[in-house]
Protein backbone atom coordinates (compact mmCIF):
# COMPACT_ATOMS: atom_id res chain seq x y z
CA UNK A 1 0.00 0.00 0.00
CA UNK A 2 2.52 2.67 -1.00
CA UNK A 3 1.49 6.33 -0.86
CA UNK A 4 -1.29 5.66 1.64
CA UNK A 5 -1.71 7.63 4.87
CA UNK A 6 -2.61 5.87 8.08
CA UNK A 7 -5.87 7.34 9.40
CA UNK A 8 -6.55 4.97 12.28
CA UNK A 9 -5.02 2.03 14.10
CA UNK A 10 -6.41 -0.63 16.43
CA UNK A 11 -3.91 -2.10 18.89
CA UNK A 12 -4.76 -4.98 21.15
CA UNK A 13 -6.48 -8.33 21.19
CA UNK A 14 -9.76 -8.50 19.22
CA UNK A 15 -12.83 -9.52 21.22
CA UNK A 16 -13.20 -12.78 19.32
CA UNK A 17 -9.63 -13.78 20.29
CA UNK A 18 -9.77 -12.81 23.99
CA UNK A 19 -9.92 -15.38 26.72
CA UNK A 20 -9.44 -15.54 30.46
CA UNK A 21 -5.75 -16.17 29.74
CA UNK A 22 -5.39 -12.59 28.50
CA UNK A 23 -5.77 -10.98 31.91
CA UNK A 24 -2.97 -8.58 32.72
CA UNK A 25 -2.47 -7.51 29.10
CA UNK A 26 -2.46 -3.90 28.02
CA UNK A 27 -5.90 -2.45 27.23
CA UNK A 28 -7.10 -2.24 23.66
CA UNK A 29 -6.52 1.11 21.99
CA UNK A 30 -7.77 2.88 18.88
CA UNK A 31 -5.69 5.79 17.61
CA UNK A 32 -7.13 8.31 15.15
CA UNK A 33 -4.57 10.29 13.13
CA UNK A 34 -6.21 13.70 12.97
CA UNK A 35 -3.60 15.49 10.85
CA UNK A 36 -3.63 12.76 8.20
CA UNK A 37 -7.43 12.90 8.01
CA UNK A 38 -7.42 16.69 7.80
CA UNK A 39 -4.79 16.56 5.03
CA UNK A 40 -7.01 14.27 2.93
CA UNK A 41 -10.24 16.22 3.38
CA UNK A 42 -11.38 19.47 1.81
CA UNK A 43 -14.22 20.44 4.12
CA UNK A 44 -15.43 20.11 7.69
CA UNK A 45 -18.23 17.79 6.53
CA UNK A 46 -15.76 15.54 4.75
CA UNK A 47 -13.61 15.39 7.90
CA UNK A 48 -16.66 14.35 9.95
CA UNK A 49 -17.60 11.62 7.45
CA UNK A 50 -14.04 10.33 7.27
CA UNK A 51 -13.70 10.19 11.07
CA UNK A 52 -16.97 8.23 11.37
CA UNK A 53 -15.75 5.71 8.80
CA UNK A 54 -12.31 5.39 10.38
CA UNK A 55 -13.80 4.83 13.85
CA UNK A 56 -16.22 2.22 12.47
CA UNK A 57 -13.34 0.53 10.65
CA UNK A 58 -11.17 0.34 13.77
CA UNK A 59 -14.05 -0.80 16.01
CA UNK A 60 -14.67 -3.58 13.48
CA UNK A 61 -11.03 -4.67 13.95
CA UNK A 62 -11.66 -4.60 17.72
CA UNK A 63 -14.67 -6.87 17.14
CA UNK A 64 -12.43 -9.29 15.25
CA UNK A 65 -13.27 -8.61 11.61
CA UNK A 66 -10.50 -8.96 9.02
CA UNK A 67 -9.49 -6.19 6.62
CA UNK A 68 -11.30 -7.97 3.77
CA UNK A 69 -14.50 -8.35 5.80
CA UNK A 70 -14.40 -4.68 6.78
CA UNK A 71 -13.88 -3.57 3.18
CA UNK A 72 -16.92 -5.69 2.27
CA UNK A 73 -18.91 -3.64 4.79
CA UNK A 74 -17.86 -0.43 3.05
CA UNK A 75 -15.41 0.91 5.64
PDB file of C-alpha atoms in Angstrom:
ATOM      1  CA  UNK A   1       0.000   0.000   0.000  1.00  0.00           C
ATOM      2  CA  UNK A   2       2.519   2.666  -0.999  1.00  0.00           C
ATOM      3  CA  UNK A   3       1.495   6.329  -0.858  1.00  0.00           C
ATOM      4  CA  UNK A   4      -1.290   5.657   1.642  1.00  0.00           C
ATOM      5  CA  UNK A   5      -1.713   7.627   4.866  1.00  0.00           C
ATOM      6  CA  UNK A   6      -2.613   5.873   8.081  1.00  0.00           C
ATOM      7  CA  UNK A   7      -5.868   7.336   9.403  1.00  0.00           C
ATOM      8  CA  UNK A   8      -6.548   4.969  12.281  1.00  0.00           C
ATOM      9  CA  UNK A   9      -5.018   2.031  14.102  1.00  0.00           C
ATOM     10  CA  UNK A  10      -6.413  -0.635  16.431  1.00  0.00           C
ATOM     11  CA  UNK A  11      -3.914  -2.096  18.892  1.00  0.00           C
ATOM     12  CA  UNK A  12      -4.763  -4.984  21.150  1.00  0.00           C
ATOM     13  CA  UNK A  13      -6.484  -8.334  21.186  1.00  0.00           C
ATOM     14  CA  UNK A  14      -9.760  -8.504  19.223  1.00  0.00           C
ATOM     15  CA  UNK A  15     -12.829  -9.521  21.219  1.00  0.00           C
ATOM     16  CA  UNK A  16     -13.199 -12.783  19.318  1.00  0.00           C
ATOM     17  CA  UNK A  17      -9.630 -13.776  20.289  1.00  0.00           C
ATOM     18  CA  UNK A  18      -9.773 -12.806  23.988  1.00  0.00           C
ATOM     19  CA  UNK A  19      -9.924 -15.385  26.720  1.00  0.00           C
ATOM     20  CA  UNK A  20      -9.440 -15.541  30.459  1.00  0.00           C
ATOM     21  CA  UNK A  21      -5.753 -16.167  29.738  1.00  0.00           C
ATOM     22  CA  UNK A  22      -5.390 -12.588  28.496  1.00  0.00           C
ATOM     23  CA  UNK A  23      -5.771 -10.977  31.915  1.00  0.00           C
ATOM     24  CA  UNK A  24      -2.970  -8.583  32.717  1.00  0.00           C
ATOM     25  CA  UNK A  25      -2.471  -7.511  29.100  1.00  0.00           C
ATOM     26  CA  UNK A  26      -2.456  -3.896  28.019  1.00  0.00           C
ATOM     27  CA  UNK A  27      -5.895  -2.447  27.234  1.00  0.00           C
ATOM     28  CA  UNK A  28      -7.096  -2.236  23.660  1.00  0.00           C
ATOM     29  CA  UNK A  29      -6.517   1.105  21.992  1.00  0.00           C
ATOM     30  CA  UNK A  30      -7.772   2.883  18.882  1.00  0.00           C
ATOM     31  CA  UNK A  31      -5.688   5.789  17.612  1.00  0.00           C
ATOM     32  CA  UNK A  32      -7.126   8.308  15.147  1.00  0.00           C
ATOM     33  CA  UNK A  33      -4.574  10.291  13.126  1.00  0.00           C
ATOM     34  CA  UNK A  34      -6.212  13.701  12.965  1.00  0.00           C
ATOM     35  CA  UNK A  35      -3.595  15.490  10.850  1.00  0.00           C
ATOM     36  CA  UNK A  36      -3.633  12.760   8.198  1.00  0.00           C
ATOM     37  CA  UNK A  37      -7.435  12.903   8.013  1.00  0.00           C
ATOM     38  CA  UNK A  38      -7.422  16.692   7.797  1.00  0.00           C
ATOM     39  CA  UNK A  39      -4.788  16.557   5.028  1.00  0.00           C
ATOM     40  CA  UNK A  40      -7.014  14.267   2.933  1.00  0.00           C
ATOM     41  CA  UNK A  41     -10.244  16.216   3.383  1.00  0.00           C
ATOM     42  CA  UNK A  42     -11.383  19.467   1.807  1.00  0.00           C
ATOM     43  CA  UNK A  43     -14.223  20.435   4.116  1.00  0.00           C
ATOM     44  CA  UNK A  44     -15.426  20.113   7.692  1.00  0.00           C
ATOM     45  CA  UNK A  45     -18.225  17.794   6.531  1.00  0.00           C
ATOM     46  CA  UNK A  46     -15.762  15.536   4.748  1.00  0.00           C
ATOM     47  CA  UNK A  47     -13.611  15.394   7.904  1.00  0.00           C
ATOM     48  CA  UNK A  48     -16.657  14.348   9.955  1.00  0.00           C
ATOM     49  CA  UNK A  49     -17.596  11.618   7.446  1.00  0.00           C
ATOM     50  CA  UNK A  50     -14.035  10.332   7.274  1.00  0.00           C
ATOM     51  CA  UNK A  51     -13.699  10.194  11.071  1.00  0.00           C
ATOM     52  CA  UNK A  52     -16.968   8.230  11.370  1.00  0.00           C
ATOM     53  CA  UNK A  53     -15.750   5.712   8.797  1.00  0.00           C
ATOM     54  CA  UNK A  54     -12.310   5.389  10.384  1.00  0.00           C
ATOM     55  CA  UNK A  55     -13.802   4.833  13.847  1.00  0.00           C
ATOM     56  CA  UNK A  56     -16.225   2.222  12.467  1.00  0.00           C
ATOM     57  CA  UNK A  57     -13.343   0.526  10.649  1.00  0.00           C
ATOM     58  CA  UNK A  58     -11.171   0.335  13.765  1.00  0.00           C
ATOM     59  CA  UNK A  59     -14.052  -0.796  16.008  1.00  0.00           C
ATOM     60  CA  UNK A  60     -14.666  -3.581  13.480  1.00  0.00           C
ATOM     61  CA  UNK A  61     -11.029  -4.668  13.950  1.00  0.00           C
ATOM     62  CA  UNK A  62     -11.656  -4.602  17.719  1.00  0.00           C
ATOM     63  CA  UNK A  63     -14.668  -6.870  17.141  1.00  0.00           C
ATOM     64  CA  UNK A  64     -12.429  -9.293  15.248  1.00  0.00           C
ATOM     65  CA  UNK A  65     -13.268  -8.609  11.608  1.00  0.00           C
ATOM     66  CA  UNK A  66     -10.496  -8.955   9.018  1.00  0.00           C
ATOM     67  CA  UNK A  67      -9.492  -6.187   6.620  1.00  0.00           C
ATOM     68  CA  UNK A  68     -11.303  -7.973   3.765  1.00  0.00           C
ATOM     69  CA  UNK A  69     -14.504  -8.347   5.801  1.00  0.00           C
ATOM     70  CA  UNK A  70     -14.397  -4.676   6.781  1.00  0.00           C
ATOM     71  CA  UNK A  71     -13.884  -3.568   3.178  1.00  0.00           C
ATOM     72  CA  UNK A  72     -16.916  -5.689   2.271  1.00  0.00           C
ATOM     73  CA  UNK A  73     -18.914  -3.638   4.790  1.00  0.00           C
ATOM     74  CA  UNK A  74     -17.858  -0.428   3.051  1.00  0.00           C
ATOM     75  CA  UNK A  75     -15.413   0.911   5.643  1.00  0.00           C
TER      76      UNK A  75
END
